[in-house]
Amino acid sequence: MKFIHTADWHLGRSFHEKNLVEDQRTVLDQFVDLVREEKPDIVLVAGDIYDRSVPAVDAICLLDEVLTEIVLHLGVPLAMIAGNHDSPGRLAFGSELYKDQGLSVAGPTTRKLVIKDQHGPVDIHLIPYARPEEALSAGLSLKERSHDAALAAQIEECSGGKIPARSIVVAHAFVADCEESESERLLSVGGAGTVSADHLNGYGYAALGHLHRPQEVRDNVQYSGSLLKYSFSEADHIKGVVVGEMDAKGKVSTRFVELAPRHEVRIVEGLFAS
C-alpha cells in the first residue's frame, strides 16, 4: 500500500505582508504532478490546511482546485485532519457528502478509515488537533487536563484499544523533544502542549503535522514538514513530502521528495555602506 504524507500547507499565509497563495499554488502543482506519477492508494494531509480559522477566498479556491484534481480527476482518495490553525467545523463542512467521492475529513471528531490493497485491509486513524477542553466537551475521558492526555483519549476512541500491525495514524501535535520553528503557533505556554511519542506505538506509520521542519521522531513516526518556508528560521530547511509503502506485515519504508519553491528564503548578513 502506497501513501503520500504531507502537512502544514497554511493556505492563505503571508510572509512579511507578502501574500503566498501563488507560491503555494506553484508547489501544489508539483504535488499534484507527484500524485499523478506515484499513483498512491491514499494521500494523507496532517493538519493546518489553512493558516487561519476563517480563511480568505483565494485560499479556499486553491484548496478546492487541488482536492478536485486529486480526488475527482486522478481518482486518488485523500484524508485530512484539522490542525490548530484550522476551524474544525468549517474544514469539515460537507464531509459526509464528500466521503463517497474519496475525500475524508476529520474536523471536530476522530475518524477511522479502512482501505484495502492486495494484502488486505489497512486501518487509518484520523486524529485532529484538540485542546484538552475540546476533548472533554466531546465526551472523552482524560486522565489529566493536558494535550498529552487529550491525544491519548482520542487515539483510544478511534482505535477502540486495538491497533493492527497494518495501520497508520494521522495526527497534529507537538511531540516532545522535536525541533520547532519560529512560524509555528504555540499550543500552550511552558511546553505543556507537548505529547509523548509513546502514544503512537503500535502503528505501522505515524503521519504527523504541526512542526515545520521535516524530521523523524523515531522509526516510522515522522513530520513531513510544512509546504513552504514560513519564517527565516526555516531558511536551511528542505521542504517536500514523504512517500511511503507498507508491506503485507505492516512494515513501512519511506523516502522524502523535495518540492521546488517559486521563491527561495535566504538570510543575507552584512553592513550597509556608510
XYZ file of C-alpha atoms in Angstrom:
274
model
C 0.000 0.000 0.000
C 1.485 3.309 -1.098
C 0.710 6.655 0.551
C 1.881 10.264 0.389
C 2.179 12.203 3.654
C 2.083 15.994 3.695
C 1.092 18.647 6.245
C 1.060 22.322 7.205
C 0.006 23.871 3.925
C -1.129 27.073 5.723
C -3.071 28.218 2.679
C -3.587 31.985 2.715
C -0.466 32.735 4.746
C 1.613 35.870 4.234
C 5.359 36.268 4.660
C 6.175 39.753 5.928
C 2.992 41.138 4.292
C 3.596 39.242 1.024
C 0.649 37.007 0.149
C 1.922 33.494 -0.597
C -1.065 31.988 -2.411
C 0.692 31.943 -5.798
C 3.835 30.474 -4.194
C 1.636 27.807 -2.620
C -0.021 27.152 -5.959
C 3.412 26.544 -7.514
C 4.386 23.796 -5.067
C 0.873 22.311 -5.016
C 1.000 21.996 -8.807
C 4.198 19.954 -8.296
C 2.446 17.979 -5.583
C -0.437 17.100 -7.896
C 2.086 16.019 -10.544
C 3.766 13.798 -7.938
C 0.428 12.204 -7.052
C -0.173 11.599 -10.752
C 3.241 9.931 -11.131
C 3.264 7.891 -7.920
C -0.378 6.747 -8.081
C -0.670 6.269 -4.285
C -3.535 4.421 -2.664
C -4.192 7.475 -0.482
C -2.920 10.990 0.258
C -2.680 11.997 3.946
C -2.706 15.684 4.985
C -1.848 16.085 8.672
C -3.475 19.391 9.564
C -3.088 23.168 9.271
C -4.640 23.103 5.841
C -5.412 26.809 6.204
C -3.417 29.457 8.033
C -6.403 30.876 9.882
C -9.749 29.676 11.171
C -11.621 31.937 8.721
C -9.596 31.559 5.519
C -9.526 34.053 2.664
C -11.449 33.292 -0.509
C -8.311 32.776 -2.623
C -7.075 30.153 -0.125
C -10.419 28.326 -0.239
C -10.410 28.366 -4.045
C -6.869 26.962 -4.157
C -7.768 24.094 -1.843
C -10.875 23.385 -3.907
C -8.784 23.193 -7.091
C -6.221 20.834 -5.547
C -8.789 18.493 -3.979
C -10.820 18.389 -7.196
C -7.753 17.455 -9.239
C -6.524 14.738 -6.847
C -9.806 13.182 -5.735
C -12.047 13.587 -8.780
C -9.719 13.827 -11.786
C -6.940 11.490 -10.613
C -9.252 9.269 -8.579
C -6.899 9.143 -5.579
C -8.541 9.117 -2.113
C -7.428 11.890 0.227
C -7.787 12.144 4.009
C -7.081 15.280 6.003
C -7.425 16.440 9.590
C -7.866 19.814 11.254
C -4.775 21.397 12.800
C -4.508 24.114 15.427
C -4.757 26.847 12.757
C -7.923 25.392 11.212
C -11.527 25.789 12.244
C -12.563 22.118 12.641
C -16.224 22.766 11.884
C -15.537 24.866 8.803
C -12.949 22.434 7.446
C -15.334 19.510 7.883
C -18.260 21.222 6.134
C -19.884 18.734 3.756
C -17.611 15.882 4.842
C -20.463 13.363 4.896
C -21.325 14.324 1.329
C -17.719 14.077 0.144
C -16.703 10.762 1.699
C -18.280 8.634 -1.028
C -16.217 10.614 -3.561
C -12.989 9.676 -1.801
C -12.463 12.736 0.438
C -12.348 12.091 4.204
C -12.108 14.972 6.681
C -11.702 14.723 10.451
C -12.680 18.084 11.886
C -14.145 18.193 15.386
C -14.003 14.412 15.927
C -11.765 11.452 15.123
C -12.466 9.242 12.151
C -11.403 5.742 11.160
C -10.923 4.626 7.566
C -10.204 1.180 6.201
C -8.640 0.832 2.768
C -7.691 -2.407 1.062
C -4.802 -3.467 -1.116
C -3.619 -6.834 -2.435
C -2.526 -7.838 1.091
C -5.793 -6.946 2.845
C -7.110 -4.050 4.956
C -5.148 -1.083 6.343
C -6.636 0.924 9.209
C -6.161 4.698 9.026
C -6.932 6.635 12.211
C -7.527 10.368 11.705
C -6.821 12.320 14.917
C -7.498 16.076 14.541
C -5.883 18.599 16.854
C -7.891 19.081 20.045
C -7.199 21.157 23.136
C -7.942 19.410 26.435
C -11.158 21.396 26.915
C -12.308 20.458 23.401
C -11.638 16.781 24.076
C -13.609 17.000 27.314
C -16.533 18.759 25.635
C -16.550 15.972 23.017
C -17.242 13.496 25.830
C -13.761 12.000 26.117
C -12.403 10.937 29.493
C -8.984 12.466 30.249
C -6.609 11.267 32.944
C -5.487 14.877 33.359
C -6.174 18.209 31.710
C -3.314 18.211 29.174
C -2.632 17.907 25.455
C -0.904 14.595 26.134
C -3.974 13.153 27.835
C -6.229 14.524 25.088
C -4.226 12.773 22.362
C -4.227 9.512 24.325
C -8.010 9.703 24.723
C -8.528 10.469 21.025
C -6.412 7.500 19.952
C -8.277 5.234 22.364
C -11.617 6.468 20.997
C -10.593 5.963 17.363
C -8.789 2.641 17.763
C -11.008 1.066 20.397
C -7.807 -0.101 22.045
C -6.927 -2.289 19.048
C -4.136 -1.189 16.708
C -3.428 -3.760 13.999
C 0.042 -4.116 12.509
C -1.165 -2.700 9.201
C -2.291 0.704 10.440
C -1.486 4.401 10.073
C -2.297 7.272 12.411
C -2.572 10.858 11.140
C -2.214 13.416 13.941
C -1.428 17.084 14.545
C 0.614 17.582 17.698
C 3.911 18.792 19.171
C 5.805 15.621 20.072
C 8.255 16.212 22.921
C 11.959 16.728 22.149
C 11.401 17.612 18.493
C 12.715 20.725 16.743
C 10.349 23.663 16.330
C 10.487 26.789 14.123
C 9.517 30.445 14.571
C 6.473 30.156 12.314
C 4.561 27.650 14.445
C 1.838 28.921 16.755
C 2.407 27.979 20.397
C -0.056 25.360 21.609
C 0.413 26.395 25.229
C 2.866 28.214 27.476
C 5.870 26.493 29.038
C 5.898 23.304 26.994
C 2.615 21.978 28.405
C 1.357 21.451 24.856
C 3.802 18.650 24.081
C 2.779 14.996 23.822
C 4.659 11.715 24.188
C 5.592 9.705 21.128
C 4.739 6.589 23.127
C 1.062 7.108 22.295
C 1.958 6.294 18.675
C 3.453 2.909 19.490
C 1.910 0.027 17.595
C 1.174 1.896 14.389
C 2.989 0.926 11.222
C 3.404 4.633 10.473
C 2.537 7.936 12.168
C 1.975 10.854 9.764
C 2.439 13.975 11.863
C 1.753 17.646 11.339
C 2.460 20.886 13.270
C 6.261 21.158 13.309
C 7.589 22.745 10.135
C 10.971 21.034 9.881
C 10.802 17.575 8.253
C 12.062 15.176 10.919
C 11.816 11.596 12.048
C 10.788 11.259 15.700
C 11.582 7.551 15.757
C 11.203 4.685 13.305
C 8.234 5.472 11.047
C 6.994 8.361 13.215
C 7.590 11.399 11.022
C 6.820 15.048 10.435
C 6.671 15.787 6.722
C 7.218 19.478 7.476
C 5.471 22.498 6.013
C 4.736 23.121 2.356
C 6.951 26.236 2.203
C 9.428 28.138 4.365
C 7.274 30.383 6.509
C 9.988 32.083 8.609
C 13.679 32.958 8.388
C 14.392 30.208 10.937
C 13.452 27.766 8.160
C 15.967 29.109 5.640
C 18.040 25.926 5.847
C 15.041 23.561 5.678
C 14.390 21.320 2.699
C 10.657 21.269 2.016
C 8.723 18.403 0.473
C 6.572 15.385 1.227
C 7.003 11.795 2.377
C 6.202 8.882 0.054
C 5.731 5.612 1.919
C 4.932 1.996 1.168
C 3.548 -0.592 3.587
C 4.152 -4.296 3.034
C 1.976 -7.277 3.893
C 3.180 -7.336 7.519
C 2.808 -3.612 8.158
C 6.468 -2.670 7.737
C 6.838 0.774 6.161
C 9.644 2.189 4.029
C 9.718 5.917 3.223
C 11.542 8.431 1.066
C 11.447 12.226 1.084
C 10.590 14.043 -2.156
C 11.652 17.687 -2.342
C 9.382 20.373 -3.829
C 10.920 23.437 -5.529
C 9.608 26.807 -4.282
C 8.714 29.718 -6.548
C 10.855 31.990 -4.362
C 13.670 30.960 -2.037
C 14.139 32.247 1.531
C 17.673 33.423 2.283
C 19.397 35.233 5.117
C 21.925 37.804 3.950
C 24.106 39.407 6.601
C 26.427 42.363 6.318
C 26.855 46.083 6.875
C 25.322 48.971 4.957
C 27.862 51.238 3.330
C 28.269 54.453 5.305
